[in-house]
Coordinates of C-alpha atoms and ligand atoms in Angstrom, one line a residue:
M117 CA 15.0 -32.0 -48.8
R118 CA 15.2 -31.4 -45.1
Y119 CA 12.4 -29.6 -43.3
Y120 CA 12.6 -27.5 -40.1
S121 CA 10.0 -26.2 -37.7
T122 CA 9.4 -22.5 -38.0
R123 CA 10.0 -22.5 -34.2
N124 CA 13.2 -24.6 -34.0
R125 CA 16.0 -24.6 -36.6
S126 CA 18.1 -27.3 -34.9
E127 CA 16.1 -30.5 -35.6
A128 CA 15.3 -31.4 -39.2
V129 CA 13.1 -34.1 -40.7
G130 CA 12.7 -35.4 -44.2
F131 CA 9.7 -35.0 -46.5
A132 CA 7.9 -38.0 -45.1
G133 CA 8.4 -36.8 -41.5
A134 CA 7.1 -33.4 -42.3
V135 CA 4.1 -34.6 -44.3
L136 CA 2.9 -37.4 -42.1
T137 CA 3.2 -35.4 -38.9
G138 CA 1.6 -32.2 -40.5
L139 CA 2.4 -29.9 -37.6
A140 CA 5.8 -29.9 -35.9
P141 CA 5.9 -31.3 -32.4
D142 CA 6.7 -27.8 -31.0
G143 CA 3.5 -26.4 -32.6
G144 CA 5.4 -24.8 -35.5
L145 CA 5.0 -25.3 -39.3
F146 CA 7.4 -27.2 -41.4
I147 CA 9.5 -25.2 -43.9
P148 CA 12.1 -26.4 -46.4
A149 CA 15.7 -25.9 -45.3
E150 CA 16.3 -24.0 -48.5
I151 CA 14.2 -23.0 -51.5
P152 CA 15.8 -24.7 -54.6
R153 CA 16.3 -23.0 -57.9
Y154 CA 15.2 -24.3 -61.3
R155 CA 18.0 -25.6 -63.5
E156 CA 18.8 -23.0 -66.2
A157 CA 17.4 -25.2 -69.0
V158 CA 14.1 -25.4 -67.1
G159 CA 13.9 -21.8 -66.0
T160 CA 14.2 -20.6 -69.6
S161 CA 11.7 -23.0 -71.1
L162 CA 8.8 -22.8 -68.7
G163 CA 6.8 -21.0 -71.4
T164 CA 6.8 -24.1 -73.7
M165 CA 6.8 -27.0 -71.2
N166 CA 3.6 -28.9 -70.4
F167 CA 1.9 -28.7 -67.0
C168 CA 3.0 -32.1 -65.8
D169 CA 6.7 -31.5 -66.7
I170 CA 6.7 -28.2 -64.9
A171 CA 5.1 -30.0 -61.9
F172 CA 7.8 -32.6 -62.0
E173 CA 10.6 -30.0 -62.0
T174 CA 9.0 -27.9 -59.4
I175 CA 8.1 -30.6 -56.9
K176 CA 11.1 -32.9 -57.3
P177 CA 13.7 -31.0 -55.2
F178 CA 11.2 -30.8 -52.3
V179 CA 10.6 -34.6 -52.2
H180 CA 14.0 -36.0 -53.3
P181 CA 15.1 -38.7 -52.5
E182 CA 12.1 -40.0 -50.6
I183 CA 9.9 -40.1 -53.6
P184 CA 11.9 -41.6 -56.5
D185 CA 11.6 -39.8 -59.9
P186 CA 9.5 -42.5 -61.7
V187 CA 7.0 -42.6 -58.8
L188 CA 6.8 -38.8 -58.7
E189 CA 6.1 -38.8 -62.4
D190 CA 3.2 -41.3 -62.1
L191 CA 1.9 -39.5 -59.1
I192 CA 1.8 -36.2 -60.9
H193 CA 0.1 -37.6 -64.0
S194 CA -2.6 -39.3 -61.8
A195 CA -3.1 -36.1 -59.7
Y196 CA -3.4 -33.6 -62.6
P197 CA -5.5 -34.7 -65.6
F198 CA -6.5 -31.0 -65.6
T199 CA -4.3 -27.8 -65.8
A200 CA -4.5 -24.2 -64.8
P201 CA -5.0 -22.1 -68.0
L202 CA -3.9 -18.5 -68.1
V203 CA -6.7 -16.9 -70.2
E204 CA -7.4 -13.3 -71.4
A205 CA -10.3 -11.7 -69.7
G206 CA -11.1 -8.1 -70.7
D207 CA -8.1 -5.9 -69.9
R208 CA -6.0 -8.5 -68.1
Q209 CA -5.3 -12.2 -67.6
V210 CA -7.0 -14.6 -65.3
L211 CA -5.2 -17.7 -64.0
E212 CA -8.1 -20.2 -63.7
L213 CA -7.5 -22.6 -60.8
F214 CA -11.0 -24.2 -60.9
H215 CA -10.6 -26.8 -63.6
G216 CA -10.2 -29.7 -61.1
P217 CA -13.0 -32.0 -59.9
T218 CA -14.3 -29.7 -57.1
A219 CA -13.9 -26.5 -59.0
A220 CA -11.6 -24.8 -56.5
F221 CA -7.8 -24.4 -56.3
K222 CA -7.6 -26.7 -53.3
D223 CA -7.8 -29.6 -55.7
F224 CA -4.1 -29.0 -56.7
G225 CA -2.9 -29.4 -53.1
A226 CA -5.4 -32.1 -51.9
R227 CA -4.9 -34.5 -54.9
F228 CA -1.1 -34.4 -54.6
M229 CA -1.2 -34.8 -50.8
A230 CA -3.5 -37.9 -51.1
R231 CA -1.1 -39.6 -53.5
A232 CA 2.0 -38.6 -51.5
F233 CA 0.4 -40.0 -48.3
S234 CA -0.5 -43.3 -50.0
Y235 CA 3.1 -43.7 -51.3
L236 CA 4.8 -42.8 -48.1
R237 CA 2.7 -45.2 -46.1
R238 CA 3.1 -48.1 -48.5
G239 CA 3.7 -51.4 -46.7
E240 CA 2.0 -50.2 -43.5
E241 CA -0.6 -52.7 -42.3
K242 CA -3.1 -50.5 -40.5
P243 CA -5.1 -48.3 -42.8
L244 CA -4.8 -44.6 -42.2
R245 CA -7.9 -42.6 -41.2
I246 CA -8.0 -39.0 -42.1
L247 CA -10.3 -36.7 -40.1
V248 CA -11.3 -33.3 -41.5
A249 CA -13.6 -30.7 -40.2
T250 CA -14.9 -28.3 -42.9
S251 CA -17.1 -25.3 -43.3
G252 CA -17.6 -26.2 -47.0
D253 CA -14.8 -26.0 -49.5
T254 CA -11.9 -27.9 -48.0
G255 CA -14.0 -31.0 -47.2
G256 CA -15.0 -31.4 -50.8
A257 CA -11.4 -31.1 -52.1
V258 CA -10.0 -33.5 -49.5
A259 CA -12.8 -36.0 -50.0
D260 CA -12.3 -36.0 -53.8
G261 CA -8.5 -36.0 -53.5
F262 CA -8.5 -39.1 -51.4
Y263 CA -11.4 -40.9 -53.1
G264 CA -10.2 -44.4 -54.2
I265 CA -6.7 -44.0 -52.7
P266 CA -5.6 -47.4 -51.3
G267 CA -4.8 -47.7 -47.6
I268 CA -6.5 -44.5 -46.6
S269 CA -10.1 -43.6 -45.6
V270 CA -11.5 -40.2 -44.8
T271 CA -14.2 -39.0 -42.5
V272 CA -15.4 -35.5 -43.1
L273 CA -17.3 -33.6 -40.4
Y274 CA -19.5 -30.7 -41.6
P275 CA -22.1 -28.6 -39.9
K276 CA -25.5 -30.1 -40.7
G277 CA -27.7 -27.8 -42.9
R278 CA -24.9 -25.1 -43.1
V279 CA -23.2 -26.1 -46.3
S280 CA -24.6 -25.5 -49.8
P281 CA -26.4 -28.5 -51.6
L282 CA -23.5 -28.6 -54.0
Q283 CA -20.9 -28.7 -51.3
E284 CA -22.9 -31.4 -49.4
R285 CA -22.9 -33.6 -52.5
Q286 CA -19.1 -33.1 -53.0
I287 CA -18.5 -34.1 -49.4
A288 CA -21.1 -36.8 -48.8
G289 CA -21.9 -38.1 -52.3
L290 CA -18.8 -40.2 -53.0
G291 CA -19.1 -43.2 -50.8
G292 CA -16.3 -45.8 -51.0
N293 CA -13.5 -44.9 -48.7
I294 CA -15.0 -41.5 -47.9
S295 CA -17.6 -41.1 -45.2
A296 CA -19.4 -38.0 -44.0
L297 CA -20.8 -37.0 -40.7
A298 CA -23.4 -34.2 -40.5
V299 CA -22.8 -32.7 -37.1
E300 CA -25.8 -31.1 -35.4
G301 CA -23.9 -27.9 -34.6
S302 CA -21.5 -25.3 -36.1
F303 CA -18.2 -25.5 -37.9
D304 CA -16.5 -24.7 -34.5
D305 CA -18.2 -27.8 -33.1
C306 CA -16.8 -29.9 -35.9
Q307 CA -13.3 -28.6 -35.3
R308 CA -13.7 -29.2 -31.5
L309 CA -14.7 -32.8 -32.2
V310 CA -11.8 -33.5 -34.5
K311 CA -9.4 -32.1 -31.9
A312 CA -11.0 -34.2 -29.2
A313 CA -10.7 -37.4 -31.3
F314 CA -7.0 -36.8 -31.8
G315 CA -6.6 -36.7 -28.0
D316 CA -8.7 -39.8 -27.3
E317 CA -6.6 -42.8 -26.0
S318 CA -9.1 -45.5 -26.9
L319 CA -9.2 -44.3 -30.6
K320 CA -5.4 -44.1 -30.7
K321 CA -5.2 -47.8 -29.9
R322 CA -7.8 -48.7 -32.5
L323 CA -7.0 -46.4 -35.4
V324 CA -4.1 -44.6 -37.1
L325 CA -5.4 -41.0 -37.3
S326 CA -4.1 -38.1 -39.3
S327 CA -5.4 -34.8 -40.6
A328 CA -5.3 -33.2 -44.0
N329 CA -4.8 -29.7 -42.7
S330 CA -4.1 -26.9 -45.1
I331 CA -0.8 -26.1 -43.4
N332 CA 0.7 -29.4 -44.5
V333 CA 3.7 -28.9 -46.8
A334 CA 2.3 -31.6 -49.1
R335 CA -0.6 -29.3 -49.9
L336 CA 1.6 -26.2 -50.2
I337 CA 4.4 -27.4 -52.6
P338 CA 2.3 -28.4 -55.6
Q339 CA 0.6 -25.0 -55.6
G340 CA 3.8 -23.4 -56.8
V341 CA 3.4 -25.3 -60.1
Y342 CA 0.6 -23.1 -61.6
Y343 CA 2.5 -19.9 -60.8
A344 CA 5.6 -21.2 -62.7
A345 CA 3.6 -22.4 -65.6
A346 CA 1.6 -19.2 -66.0
A347 CA 4.6 -16.9 -65.4
G348 CA 6.6 -18.8 -68.0
R349 CA 3.8 -18.6 -70.5
A350 CA 3.3 -14.9 -70.0
F351 CA 7.0 -14.2 -70.2
A352 CA 7.0 -15.8 -73.6
G353 CA 4.2 -13.4 -74.5
G354 CA 1.3 -15.9 -74.6
T355 CA -1.8 -17.0 -72.9
H356 CA -3.8 -20.3 -73.1
E357 CA -7.1 -21.1 -74.9
D358 CA -10.2 -21.1 -72.8
G359 CA -10.8 -24.4 -70.9
E360 CA -14.0 -26.4 -71.0
A361 CA -15.1 -24.7 -67.8
T362 CA -14.1 -21.2 -68.6
P363 CA -17.1 -19.1 -67.5
R364 CA -17.5 -16.7 -70.4
S365 CA -20.8 -15.3 -71.9
R366 CA -21.2 -16.7 -75.4
T367 CA -22.0 -13.1 -76.5
A368 CA -18.8 -11.8 -74.9
E369 CA -17.2 -10.5 -78.1
K370 CA -20.2 -8.3 -78.8
V371 CA -20.2 -6.6 -75.4
P372 CA -18.5 -3.2 -75.7
P373 CA -16.5 -2.3 -72.6
A374 CA -18.6 -0.3 -70.2
S375 CA -17.4 3.3 -70.0
G376 CA -16.6 4.9 -66.7
R377 CA -13.6 3.5 -64.9
K378 CA -10.3 3.7 -66.7
G379 CA -8.1 0.7 -65.8
G380 CA -4.4 0.0 -66.1
N381 CA -2.6 -1.6 -69.0
F382 CA -2.3 -5.2 -67.8
R383 CA -1.7 -7.2 -71.0
V384 CA 1.2 -9.7 -71.4
V385 CA 4.3 -8.4 -73.1
P386 CA 7.1 -10.8 -74.2
G387 CA 10.0 -10.6 -71.9
Q388 CA 8.2 -8.8 -69.0
P389 CA 7.7 -10.7 -65.8
I390 CA 4.1 -10.9 -64.5
T391 CA 2.4 -9.6 -61.4
F392 CA 0.0 -12.1 -59.7
C393 CA -3.0 -10.9 -57.7
V394 CA -3.8 -13.5 -55.1
P395 CA -7.1 -13.6 -53.2
S396 CA -5.9 -14.7 -49.8
G397 CA -7.3 -16.1 -46.5
N398 CA -4.9 -18.5 -44.8
F399 CA -2.1 -17.4 -47.1
G400 CA -1.0 -20.9 -48.3
N401 CA -1.6 -19.9 -51.9
L402 CA 0.5 -16.8 -51.7
T403 CA 3.3 -18.6 -49.8
A404 CA 3.5 -21.1 -52.6
G405 CA 3.7 -18.2 -55.1
L406 CA 6.6 -16.8 -53.2
Y407 CA 8.4 -20.2 -53.4
A408 CA 7.9 -20.2 -57.2
K409 CA 9.4 -16.7 -57.5
K410 CA 12.4 -17.7 -55.4
M411 CA 12.8 -20.8 -57.6
G412 CA 13.3 -18.5 -60.5
A413 CA 9.9 -18.2 -62.2
P414 CA 9.6 -14.8 -64.0
I415 CA 7.4 -13.1 -61.5
K416 CA 7.6 -9.3 -60.8
L417 CA 5.3 -8.9 -57.8
F418 CA 2.4 -10.3 -55.8
I419 CA -0.7 -8.5 -54.6
A420 CA -2.2 -10.0 -51.5
A421 CA -5.9 -9.2 -51.9
T422 CA -8.1 -9.9 -48.8
N423 CA -11.7 -9.2 -47.9
I424 CA -12.2 -7.1 -44.7
N425 CA -10.2 -9.8 -42.8
K426 CA -7.1 -7.7 -43.6
T427 CA -4.5 -8.8 -41.0
V428 CA -1.7 -9.2 -43.6
P429 CA -2.3 -6.1 -45.7
D430 CA -2.3 -4.1 -42.4
Y431 CA 1.0 -5.8 -41.4
L432 CA 2.6 -4.9 -44.8
H433 CA 1.4 -1.3 -44.3
S434 CA 2.2 -0.7 -40.6
G435 CA 4.8 -3.4 -39.8
S436 CA 2.9 -4.7 -36.8
Y437 CA 1.2 -8.1 -36.9
E438 CA -2.1 -8.2 -35.1
P439 CA -4.2 -11.3 -35.6
R440 CA -7.9 -10.9 -34.8
P441 CA -11.2 -12.8 -34.8
S442 CA -12.6 -13.4 -38.4
R443 CA -15.6 -11.6 -39.8
A444 CA -18.1 -13.1 -42.2
T445 CA -18.1 -12.0 -45.8
I446 CA -19.4 -13.2 -49.2
S447 CA -15.9 -14.5 -50.0
N448 CA -16.1 -16.9 -47.0
A449 CA -13.2 -19.2 -47.8
M450 CA -11.0 -16.2 -47.0
D451 CA -12.7 -15.3 -43.7
V452 CA -9.5 -15.7 -41.7
G453 CA -8.3 -13.3 -39.1
A454 CA -5.2 -15.2 -38.0
P455 CA -3.7 -16.7 -41.1
S456 CA -1.7 -19.8 -40.2
N457 CA 0.8 -19.6 -43.1
F458 CA 1.9 -16.1 -41.9
E459 CA 4.2 -17.9 -39.5
R460 CA 5.8 -19.6 -42.5
M461 CA 6.2 -16.4 -44.5
A462 CA 7.7 -14.6 -41.4
A463 CA 10.2 -17.5 -40.9
H464 CA 11.5 -17.1 -44.5
W465 CA 11.4 -13.3 -45.0
S466 CA 11.7 -10.0 -43.0
L467 CA 9.1 -7.3 -43.2
E468 CA 11.3 -5.3 -45.6
E469 CA 11.7 -8.4 -47.9
M470 CA 8.0 -9.0 -47.9
Q471 CA 7.2 -5.4 -48.7
K472 CA 9.5 -5.7 -51.8
M473 CA 7.6 -8.7 -53.0
I474 CA 4.0 -8.2 -51.9
R475 CA 1.6 -5.3 -52.0
G476 CA -1.5 -5.7 -49.7
V477 CA -5.0 -4.5 -50.4
S478 CA -8.4 -5.2 -48.8
V479 CA -11.8 -5.2 -50.5
H480 CA -15.2 -5.0 -48.8
D481 CA -18.4 -6.9 -49.9
D482 CA -20.0 -4.0 -51.8
E483 CA -16.8 -3.5 -53.9
T484 CA -16.7 -7.3 -54.5
R485 CA -20.3 -7.3 -55.7
R486 CA -19.7 -4.3 -57.9
A487 CA -16.6 -6.0 -59.5
I488 CA -18.6 -9.2 -60.3
G489 CA -21.3 -7.1 -62.0
T490 CA -19.0 -4.7 -63.9
V491 CA -16.6 -7.4 -65.1
H492 CA -19.5 -9.4 -66.5
K493 CA -21.1 -6.4 -68.1
S494 CA -17.9 -5.0 -69.6
F495 CA -16.1 -8.2 -70.6
G496 CA -18.6 -11.1 -70.4
Y497 CA -16.5 -12.9 -67.9
F498 CA -18.0 -14.4 -64.7
L499 CA -16.0 -14.0 -61.5
D500 CA -16.6 -15.8 -58.2
P501 CA -16.6 -13.7 -55.0
H502 CA -13.0 -14.7 -54.2
G503 CA -11.6 -14.0 -57.7
A504 CA -13.6 -10.7 -57.6
V505 CA -11.7 -9.6 -54.5
G506 CA -8.5 -10.1 -56.5
W507 CA -9.8 -8.3 -59.6
E508 CA -11.0 -5.3 -57.6
G509 CA -7.9 -5.3 -55.4
A510 CA -5.7 -4.7 -58.4
D511 CA -7.9 -1.9 -59.7
K512 CA -7.9 -0.2 -56.3
L513 CA -4.1 -0.3 -56.0
W514 CA -3.8 1.0 -59.6
E515 CA -6.1 3.9 -58.9
Q516 CA -4.1 4.8 -55.8
K517 CA -1.0 4.7 -57.9
L518 CA 0.4 1.9 -55.9
L519 CA 0.6 -0.4 -58.9
E520 CA 2.3 0.3 -62.2
D521 CA 1.1 -0.8 -65.6
G522 CA 2.4 -4.2 -66.8
P523 CA 1.4 -7.8 -67.2
L524 CA -1.1 -8.8 -64.5
A525 CA -3.0 -12.0 -63.8
V526 CA -5.8 -12.4 -61.2
L527 CA -6.0 -15.8 -59.6
A528 CA -9.6 -17.2 -59.9
T529 CA -9.6 -19.6 -57.0
A530 CA -13.1 -21.0 -57.5
H531 CA -15.6 -21.5 -60.3
P532 CA -18.4 -18.9 -60.0
A533 CA -21.1 -21.6 -60.3
K534 CA -20.0 -22.8 -56.9
F535 CA -21.3 -19.5 -55.5
G536 CA -24.4 -19.0 -57.8
E537 CA -26.6 -17.6 -55.0
T538 CA -24.2 -14.6 -54.7
V539 CA -23.1 -14.3 -58.3
E540 CA -26.2 -14.9 -60.5
P541 CA -28.3 -12.0 -59.1
L542 CA -25.4 -9.8 -60.4
T543 CA -24.8 -11.5 -63.8
G544 CA -27.6 -13.8 -64.8
T545 CA -27.2 -17.5 -65.3
I546 CA -23.6 -18.9 -65.1
P547 CA -22.6 -21.6 -67.6
M548 CA -22.3 -24.8 -65.4
P549 CA -19.1 -26.8 -65.9
A550 CA -19.7 -30.5 -66.6
S551 CA -17.8 -31.6 -63.4
L552 CA -20.2 -29.6 -61.2
G553 CA -23.2 -30.7 -63.1
K554 CA -22.3 -34.4 -62.4
V555 CA -21.9 -33.7 -58.7
L556 CA -25.5 -32.5 -58.5
D557 CA -26.7 -35.9 -59.6
R558 CA -25.0 -37.5 -56.6
V559 CA -27.1 -38.5 -53.5
P560 CA -25.6 -37.3 -50.3
Q561 CA -25.2 -40.1 -47.7
A562 CA -24.2 -38.6 -44.4
R563 CA -24.8 -39.9 -41.0
S564 CA -26.1 -37.3 -38.6
I565 CA -24.5 -37.1 -35.1
P566 CA -25.0 -34.9 -32.2
A567 CA -22.1 -32.5 -31.4
D568 CA -20.4 -34.6 -28.8
I569 CA -17.3 -36.7 -28.7
S570 CA -18.9 -40.0 -27.6
A571 CA -21.1 -39.9 -30.7
L572 CA -18.0 -39.3 -32.9
I573 CA -16.0 -42.1 -31.3
E574 CA -19.0 -44.4 -31.7
A575 CA -19.3 -43.4 -35.4
L576 CA -15.6 -44.1 -36.1
Ligands
PLP240 C1 -9.2 -21.6 -49.5 C2 -9.6 -20.6 -50.5 C3 -9.0 -19.3 -50.6 C4 -7.9 -18.9 -49.7 O1 -6.7 -19.5 -50.0 P1 -5.5 -19.4 -48.9 O2 -4.4 -20.3 -49.4 O3 -6.1 -19.9 -47.6 O4 -5.1 -18.0 -48.8 C5 -9.4 -18.4 -51.6 N1 -10.4 -18.8 -52.5 C6 -11.0 -20.0 -52.4 C7 -12.2 -20.3 -53.3 C8 -10.7 -20.9 -51.4 O5 -11.3 -22.1 -51.3

């Protein structure tokens, strides 16, 4: 596959070029020259194929011929010992994306990216050093994704005292090729330091530096896999069994649905394509879903559900794109006022095309809290604040008659136990998945540094 910059269609690079550079030299994002289609035999059997086989068929055209088939197969099996079950929850389906080691959907992108980097840099003498600044979630997924990967080490910068104890253990508790720096400052300071390090000539001579930024195509492409797998399953009329970490009350069956709100009819029906409701911030996840639809997965529509940072829903409604500063919410991984993947969406599709495929909706914190409480009370299912934005967003559109009845799945992008301080006051104790329980036993080992570049250079 060839990749172009969103800002310049004349010069193309291969998969390795796009992945190892991350951002195009002109400041644009890399997009594939074309979106491939599933072979007919694959398109019609997505409902019965296993997750790794769907991953192979989905990713292969994007990396061919630079990653040979047998290598890709190994890479996928090593990246995905977990899947993304489509489970029934109350009156609809939930696509659970939190069964990976850091209990958030970013595991799907980060784990593939780490292995792709390692393969594409095979034979290089100098080890690669990845620098990431994080406000919490990304750092954990990147650290875990690259843990133990040969030829690559990772340094995560996070604002000291401003991430949760669980997040700190995910970032700073691994050791090995992952090191953590607790910066005495804010997330913005961390980002500033990373930028300054990339511009420092003395570091460039000493180290090969790279980033694991969320706009990298290596993180985007594998996210199409769970859409295709879930859409195929639903089209065949089925769902999956609960996973080990599915956050359901043990008494769920006994809970009668709370009266009051009447919802839509969202259950799967054989032969009917599904609508996905995607809690969105930087819009990488939604972009990957659009790719899966274009590849031929049986998807009817997307709902882009945001918190009050509603730049894209406003664009879909008014046709004018107005990025703005972000505002803080309880679904903080989606606090993005200028979503970077919008540039990618706009390079592929016009406003009219987007309006046909995506419906936008925004949900404020009171509504998010209410959804967490009522979904638990009515159905015994625990939502995290991000998934709750999706759940509530679908109900809002249905009530406004902007969404028809029909199969619907909400993407649950993180496990609720990651956000216990917000969720538990509304639901009571959340069953803790084993993967997160293990993380709590780790001892965080970060080095503290002041928020200045000389301290970072010295630490590296
Ligand atoms: C990153 C993240 C999101 C937002 O995903 P985008 O691809 O940036 O739109 C949503 N929920 C959780 C839990 C996240 O970590």
